[in-house]
Amino acid sequence: AQSVSQHNHHVILSEAASLELGCNYSYGGTVNLFWYVQYPGQHLQLLLKYFSGDPLVKGIKGFEAEFIKSKFSFNLRKPSVQWSDTAEYFCAVNAPYSGNTGKLIFGQGTTLQVKP
Amino acid sequence: DAGVIQSPRHEVTEMGQEVTLRCKPISGHNSLFWYRQTMMRGLELLIYFNNNVPIDDSGMPEDRFSAKMPNASFSTLKIQPSEPRDSAVYFCASSSSDDPYNEQFFGPGTRLTVL
């Protein structure tokens, strides 16, 4: 069965620090990959997504993620975090040709706390 | 586009009462998903529909939970009878099979409190 693993459950950083959140998935075929963000008290919003092409994907608010197929990874990065980046981050994968069209498998989420 | 619409945004009820949560997906989307989010269990997929047909309801916790999608623009999630452990935020999301990404768009959620 497909699964998504986010290694860091709770990350605390100071403003201007660099961020990298790990995400690994278990599925050997073609995948679509996503990072969603949930700000306190709000719903999930898309940060970025990967379908094909350039494995380095740029999203909103200065975030980027790199798809490394050989490592089954899709880590999220930001060179300099801001206090407003405090949120929960979810990695998700969809296997469009596996018969589960549309269904996303979500990781457990990583809570990021940025100290001013 | 108004996005995914959920109602009510907040619901407070007493144990044993019936609760109905409503969702209107984005027009043209043909897949609809119901999720539950709690501190203890995180984000859980309860059920999803494709072209109004339930595809996978393995996440529905028990028979007290039921979901329907009578047409392409409306879905309900019902809990009867409700229990305090059902307190959570319930999200609805929709997507389109025409989208190669199968990106899901989330609604604002319904915060349910069962006393």
mmCIF file of C-alpha atoms in Angstrom:
data_model
loop_
_atom_site.group_PDB
_atom_site.id
_atom_site.type_symbol
_atom_site.label_atom_id
_atom_site.label_comp_id
_atom_site.label_asym_id
_atom_site.label_seq_id
_atom_site.Cartn_x
_atom_site.Cartn_y
_atom_site.Cartn_z
ATOM 1 C CA ALA A 1 0.000 0.000 0.000
ATOM 2 C CA GLN A 2 1.080 3.535 -0.637
ATOM 3 C CA SER A 3 2.349 5.535 2.315
ATOM 4 C CA VAL A 4 3.914 8.909 2.953
ATOM 5 C CA SER A 5 6.369 9.553 5.757
ATOM 6 C CA GLN A 6 7.322 12.940 7.115
ATOM 7 C CA HIS A 7 10.350 12.589 9.334
ATOM 8 C CA ASN A 8 10.014 15.738 11.380
ATOM 9 C CA HIS A 9 6.912 16.093 13.503
ATOM 10 C CA HIS A 10 7.755 19.383 15.148
ATOM 11 C CA VAL A 11 10.384 21.862 13.988
ATOM 12 C CA ILE A 12 11.334 25.062 15.767
ATOM 13 C CA LEU A 13 13.404 27.671 13.939
ATOM 14 C CA SER A 14 14.381 31.269 14.381
ATOM 15 C CA GLU A 15 13.504 33.805 11.721
ATOM 16 C CA ALA A 16 15.909 33.845 8.768
ATOM 17 C CA ALA A 17 16.962 30.245 9.384
ATOM 18 C CA SER A 18 16.839 27.817 6.479
ATOM 19 C CA LEU A 19 14.175 25.138 6.378
ATOM 20 C CA GLU A 20 14.110 21.630 5.019
ATOM 21 C CA LEU A 21 11.233 19.256 5.740
ATOM 22 C CA GLY A 22 11.640 15.660 4.728
ATOM 23 C CA CYS A 23 9.060 13.601 2.856
ATOM 24 C CA ASN A 24 9.397 10.055 1.564
ATOM 25 C CA TYR A 25 6.780 7.966 -0.147
ATOM 26 C CA SER A 26 6.436 4.317 -0.950
ATOM 27 C CA TYR A 27 5.194 3.721 -4.461
ATOM 28 C CA GLY A 28 7.230 2.550 -7.390
ATOM 29 C CA GLY A 29 5.206 3.967 -10.256
ATOM 30 C CA THR A 30 4.412 7.412 -11.574
ATOM 31 C CA VAL A 31 3.314 9.816 -8.877
ATOM 32 C CA ASN A 32 2.041 13.331 -8.440
ATOM 33 C CA LEU A 33 3.468 15.024 -5.360
ATOM 34 C CA PHE A 34 2.149 17.891 -3.279
ATOM 35 C CA TRP A 35 2.962 20.051 -0.314
ATOM 36 C CA TYR A 36 0.047 21.655 1.472
ATOM 37 C CA VAL A 37 0.212 24.232 4.258
ATOM 38 C CA GLN A 38 -2.316 24.799 7.021
ATOM 39 C CA TYR A 39 -2.007 28.071 8.903
ATOM 40 C CA PRO A 40 -3.430 28.138 12.442
ATOM 41 C CA GLY A 41 -7.196 27.864 12.351
ATOM 42 C CA GLN A 42 -7.366 27.638 8.572
ATOM 43 C CA HIS A 43 -7.851 24.979 5.917
ATOM 44 C CA LEU A 44 -5.214 23.288 3.809
ATOM 45 C CA GLN A 45 -3.817 25.323 0.951
ATOM 46 C CA LEU A 46 -1.546 24.164 -1.842
ATOM 47 C CA LEU A 47 2.085 25.291 -1.599
ATOM 48 C CA LEU A 48 3.421 23.499 -4.644
ATOM 49 C CA LYS A 49 2.981 20.392 -6.763
ATOM 50 C CA TYR A 50 5.002 18.141 -9.029
ATOM 51 C CA PHE A 51 3.689 16.218 -12.006
ATOM 52 C CA SER A 52 6.602 15.836 -14.397
ATOM 53 C CA GLY A 53 9.490 17.763 -15.869
ATOM 54 C CA ASP A 54 11.985 19.791 -13.829
ATOM 55 C CA PRO A 55 12.362 17.977 -10.492
ATOM 56 C CA LEU A 56 12.961 21.277 -8.719
ATOM 57 C CA VAL A 57 9.577 22.829 -8.189
ATOM 58 C CA LYS A 58 9.011 26.383 -7.048
ATOM 59 C CA GLY A 59 5.888 27.254 -5.116
ATOM 60 C CA ILE A 60 4.343 30.226 -3.414
ATOM 61 C CA LYS A 61 5.943 32.309 -0.669
ATOM 62 C CA GLY A 62 9.489 31.335 -1.568
ATOM 63 C CA PHE A 63 9.072 27.622 -0.997
ATOM 64 C CA GLU A 64 10.564 24.992 -3.281
ATOM 65 C CA ALA A 65 10.750 21.218 -3.315
ATOM 66 C CA GLU A 66 12.992 18.744 -5.056
ATOM 67 C CA PHE A 67 11.782 15.421 -6.394
ATOM 68 C CA ILE A 68 14.477 12.754 -6.196
ATOM 69 C CA LYS A 69 13.038 9.657 -7.798
ATOM 70 C CA SER A 70 15.857 7.349 -6.733
ATOM 71 C CA LYS A 71 15.265 8.265 -3.108
ATOM 72 C CA PHE A 72 11.451 8.395 -3.309
ATOM 73 C CA SER A 73 11.717 11.815 -1.717
ATOM 74 C CA PHE A 74 10.101 15.217 -2.136
ATOM 75 C CA ASN A 75 11.663 17.488 0.461
ATOM 76 C CA LEU A 76 10.399 20.999 1.050
ATOM 77 C CA ARG A 77 12.860 23.866 1.405
ATOM 78 C CA LYS A 78 12.932 27.562 2.081
ATOM 79 C CA PRO A 79 16.198 29.488 2.409
ATOM 80 C CA SER A 80 14.963 31.986 4.994
ATOM 81 C CA VAL A 81 11.811 31.448 7.059
ATOM 82 C CA GLN A 82 9.592 34.151 8.468
ATOM 83 C CA TRP A 83 7.403 34.213 11.546
ATOM 84 C CA SER A 84 4.387 34.047 9.212
ATOM 85 C CA ASP A 85 5.527 30.608 8.016
ATOM 86 C CA THR A 86 4.419 29.155 11.351
ATOM 87 C CA ALA A 87 1.983 26.451 10.260
ATOM 88 C CA GLU A 88 1.514 22.750 9.733
ATOM 89 C CA TYR A 89 2.921 21.294 6.520
ATOM 90 C CA PHE A 90 1.601 18.187 4.808
ATOM 91 C CA CYS A 91 3.233 16.163 2.090
ATOM 92 C CA ALA A 92 0.889 14.138 -0.123
ATOM 93 C CA VAL A 93 1.156 11.737 -3.039
ATOM 94 C CA ASN A 94 -1.264 10.619 -5.710
ATOM 95 C CA ALA A 95 -0.678 7.663 -7.980
ATOM 96 C CA PRO A 96 -2.792 8.556 -10.996
ATOM 97 C CA TYR A 97 -2.487 5.231 -12.772
ATOM 98 C CA SER A 98 -2.954 2.977 -9.783
ATOM 99 C CA GLY A 99 -6.741 2.925 -9.813
ATOM 100 C CA ASN A 100 -6.972 5.427 -6.991
ATOM 101 C CA THR A 101 -7.468 8.413 -9.235
ATOM 102 C CA GLY A 102 -7.923 11.551 -7.205
ATOM 103 C CA LYS A 103 -7.162 10.034 -3.814
ATOM 104 C CA LEU A 104 -4.256 11.648 -2.004
ATOM 105 C CA ILE A 105 -2.193 9.853 0.589
ATOM 106 C CA PHE A 106 -1.119 12.383 3.212
ATOM 107 C CA GLY A 107 1.833 12.301 5.548
ATOM 108 C CA GLN A 108 1.371 12.860 9.258
ATOM 109 C CA GLY A 109 2.200 16.536 8.997
ATOM 110 C CA THR A 110 5.051 18.646 10.372
ATOM 111 C CA THR A 111 4.384 21.534 12.689
ATOM 112 C CA LEU A 112 6.744 24.426 12.051
ATOM 113 C CA GLN A 113 7.143 27.073 14.707
ATOM 114 C CA VAL A 114 9.175 30.130 13.755
ATOM 115 C CA LYS A 115 10.380 32.289 16.605
ATOM 116 C CA PRO A 116 10.635 36.026 15.927
ATOM 117 C CA ASP B 1 -15.168 30.619 -8.420
ATOM 118 C CA ALA B 2 -16.253 30.507 -4.784
ATOM 119 C CA GLY B 3 -14.177 27.452 -3.993
ATOM 120 C CA VAL B 4 -15.398 24.554 -1.899
ATOM 121 C CA ILE B 5 -18.215 25.659 0.384
ATOM 122 C CA GLN B 6 -18.948 23.990 3.688
ATOM 123 C CA SER B 7 -21.693 24.607 6.189
ATOM 124 C CA PRO B 8 -22.028 25.150 8.998
ATOM 125 C CA ARG B 9 -18.598 26.540 9.900
ATOM 126 C CA HIS B 10 -19.131 25.745 13.557
ATOM 127 C CA GLU B 11 -21.484 23.280 15.169
ATOM 128 C CA VAL B 12 -21.990 22.656 18.852
ATOM 129 C CA THR B 13 -24.331 19.857 19.797
ATOM 130 C CA GLU B 14 -25.076 17.493 22.612
ATOM 131 C CA MET B 15 -24.204 13.841 22.725
ATOM 132 C CA GLY B 16 -26.831 11.712 21.036
ATOM 133 C CA GLN B 17 -27.991 14.361 18.613
ATOM 134 C CA GLU B 18 -27.844 13.983 14.842
ATOM 135 C CA VAL B 19 -25.341 16.181 13.043
ATOM 136 C CA THR B 20 -25.351 16.931 9.321
ATOM 137 C CA LEU B 21 -22.404 18.576 7.620
ATOM 138 C CA ARG B 22 -22.761 19.939 4.120
ATOM 139 C CA CYS B 23 -20.392 20.465 1.243
ATOM 140 C CA LYS B 24 -20.647 22.059 -2.180
ATOM 141 C CA PRO B 25 -17.660 21.168 -4.381
ATOM 142 C CA ILE B 26 -16.145 23.422 -6.995
ATOM 143 C CA SER B 27 -18.320 23.453 -10.100
ATOM 144 C CA GLY B 28 -17.039 20.952 -12.659
ATOM 145 C CA HIS B 29 -15.123 18.849 -10.152
ATOM 146 C CA ASN B 30 -16.142 15.204 -10.168
ATOM 147 C CA SER B 31 -14.360 13.872 -7.085
ATOM 148 C CA LEU B 32 -15.276 14.791 -3.535
ATOM 149 C CA PHE B 33 -13.477 13.866 -0.325
ATOM 150 C CA TRP B 34 -14.423 14.063 3.349
ATOM 151 C CA TYR B 35 -11.614 14.332 5.911
ATOM 152 C CA ARG B 36 -11.521 14.547 9.679
ATOM 153 C CA GLN B 37 -8.735 16.318 11.559
ATOM 154 C CA THR B 38 -7.946 15.954 15.247
ATOM 155 C CA MET B 39 -4.882 16.609 17.344
ATOM 156 C CA MET B 40 -4.593 12.957 18.257
ATOM 157 C CA ARG B 41 -5.105 11.335 14.861
ATOM 158 C CA GLY B 42 -4.133 14.085 12.435
ATOM 159 C CA LEU B 43 -5.805 14.242 9.016
ATOM 160 C CA GLU B 44 -7.893 11.182 8.141
ATOM 161 C CA LEU B 45 -9.710 10.436 4.886
ATOM 162 C CA LEU B 46 -13.219 9.250 5.753
ATOM 163 C CA ILE B 47 -14.782 8.656 2.342
ATOM 164 C CA TYR B 48 -14.537 9.813 -1.215
ATOM 165 C CA PHE B 49 -16.852 9.952 -4.200
ATOM 166 C CA ASN B 50 -16.169 9.911 -7.911
ATOM 167 C CA ASN B 51 -19.005 11.031 -10.193
ATOM 168 C CA ASN B 52 -21.342 10.932 -7.162
ATOM 169 C CA VAL B 53 -20.555 7.285 -6.443
ATOM 170 C CA PRO B 54 -18.805 6.309 -3.186
ATOM 171 C CA ILE B 55 -15.470 4.743 -4.115
ATOM 172 C CA ASP B 56 -13.786 4.130 -0.781
ATOM 173 C CA ASP B 57 -15.483 4.416 2.605
ATOM 174 C CA SER B 58 -12.918 2.396 4.529
ATOM 175 C CA GLY B 59 -12.056 5.448 6.614
ATOM 176 C CA MET B 60 -15.558 5.871 8.007
ATOM 177 C CA PRO B 61 -15.079 5.105 11.700
ATOM 178 C CA GLU B 62 -18.337 3.278 12.351
ATOM 179 C CA ASP B 63 -21.955 2.885 11.346
ATOM 180 C CA ARG B 64 -22.903 6.119 13.076
ATOM 181 C CA PHE B 65 -21.250 7.902 10.157
ATOM 182 C CA SER B 66 -22.872 8.056 6.730
ATOM 183 C CA ALA B 67 -22.248 10.163 3.639
ATOM 184 C CA LYS B 68 -24.259 10.845 0.538
ATOM 185 C CA MET B 69 -23.775 12.670 -2.706
ATOM 186 C CA PRO B 70 -27.193 12.967 -4.373
ATOM 187 C CA ASN B 71 -25.846 15.141 -7.176
ATOM 188 C CA ALA B 72 -22.636 16.653 -8.509
ATOM 189 C CA SER B 73 -22.988 19.830 -6.491
ATOM 190 C CA PHE B 74 -23.862 18.618 -3.015
ATOM 191 C CA SER B 75 -22.719 16.146 -0.402
ATOM 192 C CA THR B 76 -23.597 15.489 3.223
ATOM 193 C CA LEU B 77 -21.811 13.774 6.070
ATOM 194 C CA LYS B 78 -24.131 12.667 8.833
ATOM 195 C CA ILE B 79 -23.331 11.479 12.328
ATOM 196 C CA GLN B 80 -26.157 9.806 14.225
ATOM 197 C CA PRO B 81 -25.967 9.608 17.175
ATOM 198 C CA SER B 82 -23.057 11.935 17.829
ATOM 199 C CA GLU B 83 -20.532 11.315 20.610
ATOM 200 C CA PRO B 84 -17.949 13.586 22.280
ATOM 201 C CA ARG B 85 -15.105 11.707 20.536
ATOM 202 C CA ASP B 86 -16.518 12.889 17.202
ATOM 203 C CA SER B 87 -15.417 16.422 18.052
ATOM 204 C CA ALA B 88 -13.039 17.467 15.277
ATOM 205 C CA VAL B 89 -12.695 19.662 12.238
ATOM 206 C CA TYR B 90 -14.280 18.083 9.181
ATOM 207 C CA PHE B 91 -12.938 19.136 5.806
ATOM 208 C CA CYS B 92 -14.426 18.601 2.398
ATOM 209 C CA ALA B 93 -12.229 18.719 -0.703
ATOM 210 C CA SER B 94 -12.860 18.355 -4.411
ATOM 211 C CA SER B 95 -10.820 17.654 -7.507
ATOM 212 C CA SER B 96 -11.255 17.087 -11.218
ATOM 213 C CA SER B 97 -10.161 14.021 -13.164
ATOM 214 C CA ASP B 98 -9.421 16.401 -16.049
ATOM 215 C CA ASP B 99 -6.583 17.832 -13.964
ATOM 216 C CA PRO B 100 -3.425 15.753 -14.565
ATOM 217 C CA TYR B 101 -2.246 16.701 -11.084
ATOM 218 C CA ASN B 102 -5.476 15.597 -9.392
ATOM 219 C CA GLU B 103 -4.988 18.585 -7.110
ATOM 220 C CA GLN B 104 -7.471 18.700 -4.259
ATOM 221 C CA PHE B 105 -9.035 21.978 -3.190
ATOM 222 C CA PHE B 106 -10.112 22.164 0.420
ATOM 223 C CA GLY B 107 -13.069 23.893 1.991
ATOM 224 C CA PRO B 108 -12.828 25.995 5.162
ATOM 225 C CA GLY B 109 -13.942 23.113 7.355
ATOM 226 C CA THR B 110 -16.664 22.585 9.941
ATOM 227 C CA ARG B 111 -15.534 22.645 13.554
ATOM 228 C CA LEU B 112 -17.761 20.178 15.399
ATOM 229 C CA THR B 113 -18.007 20.107 19.176
ATOM 230 C CA VAL B 114 -20.072 17.387 20.785
ATOM 231 C CA LEU B 115 -20.744 18.011 24.468
#
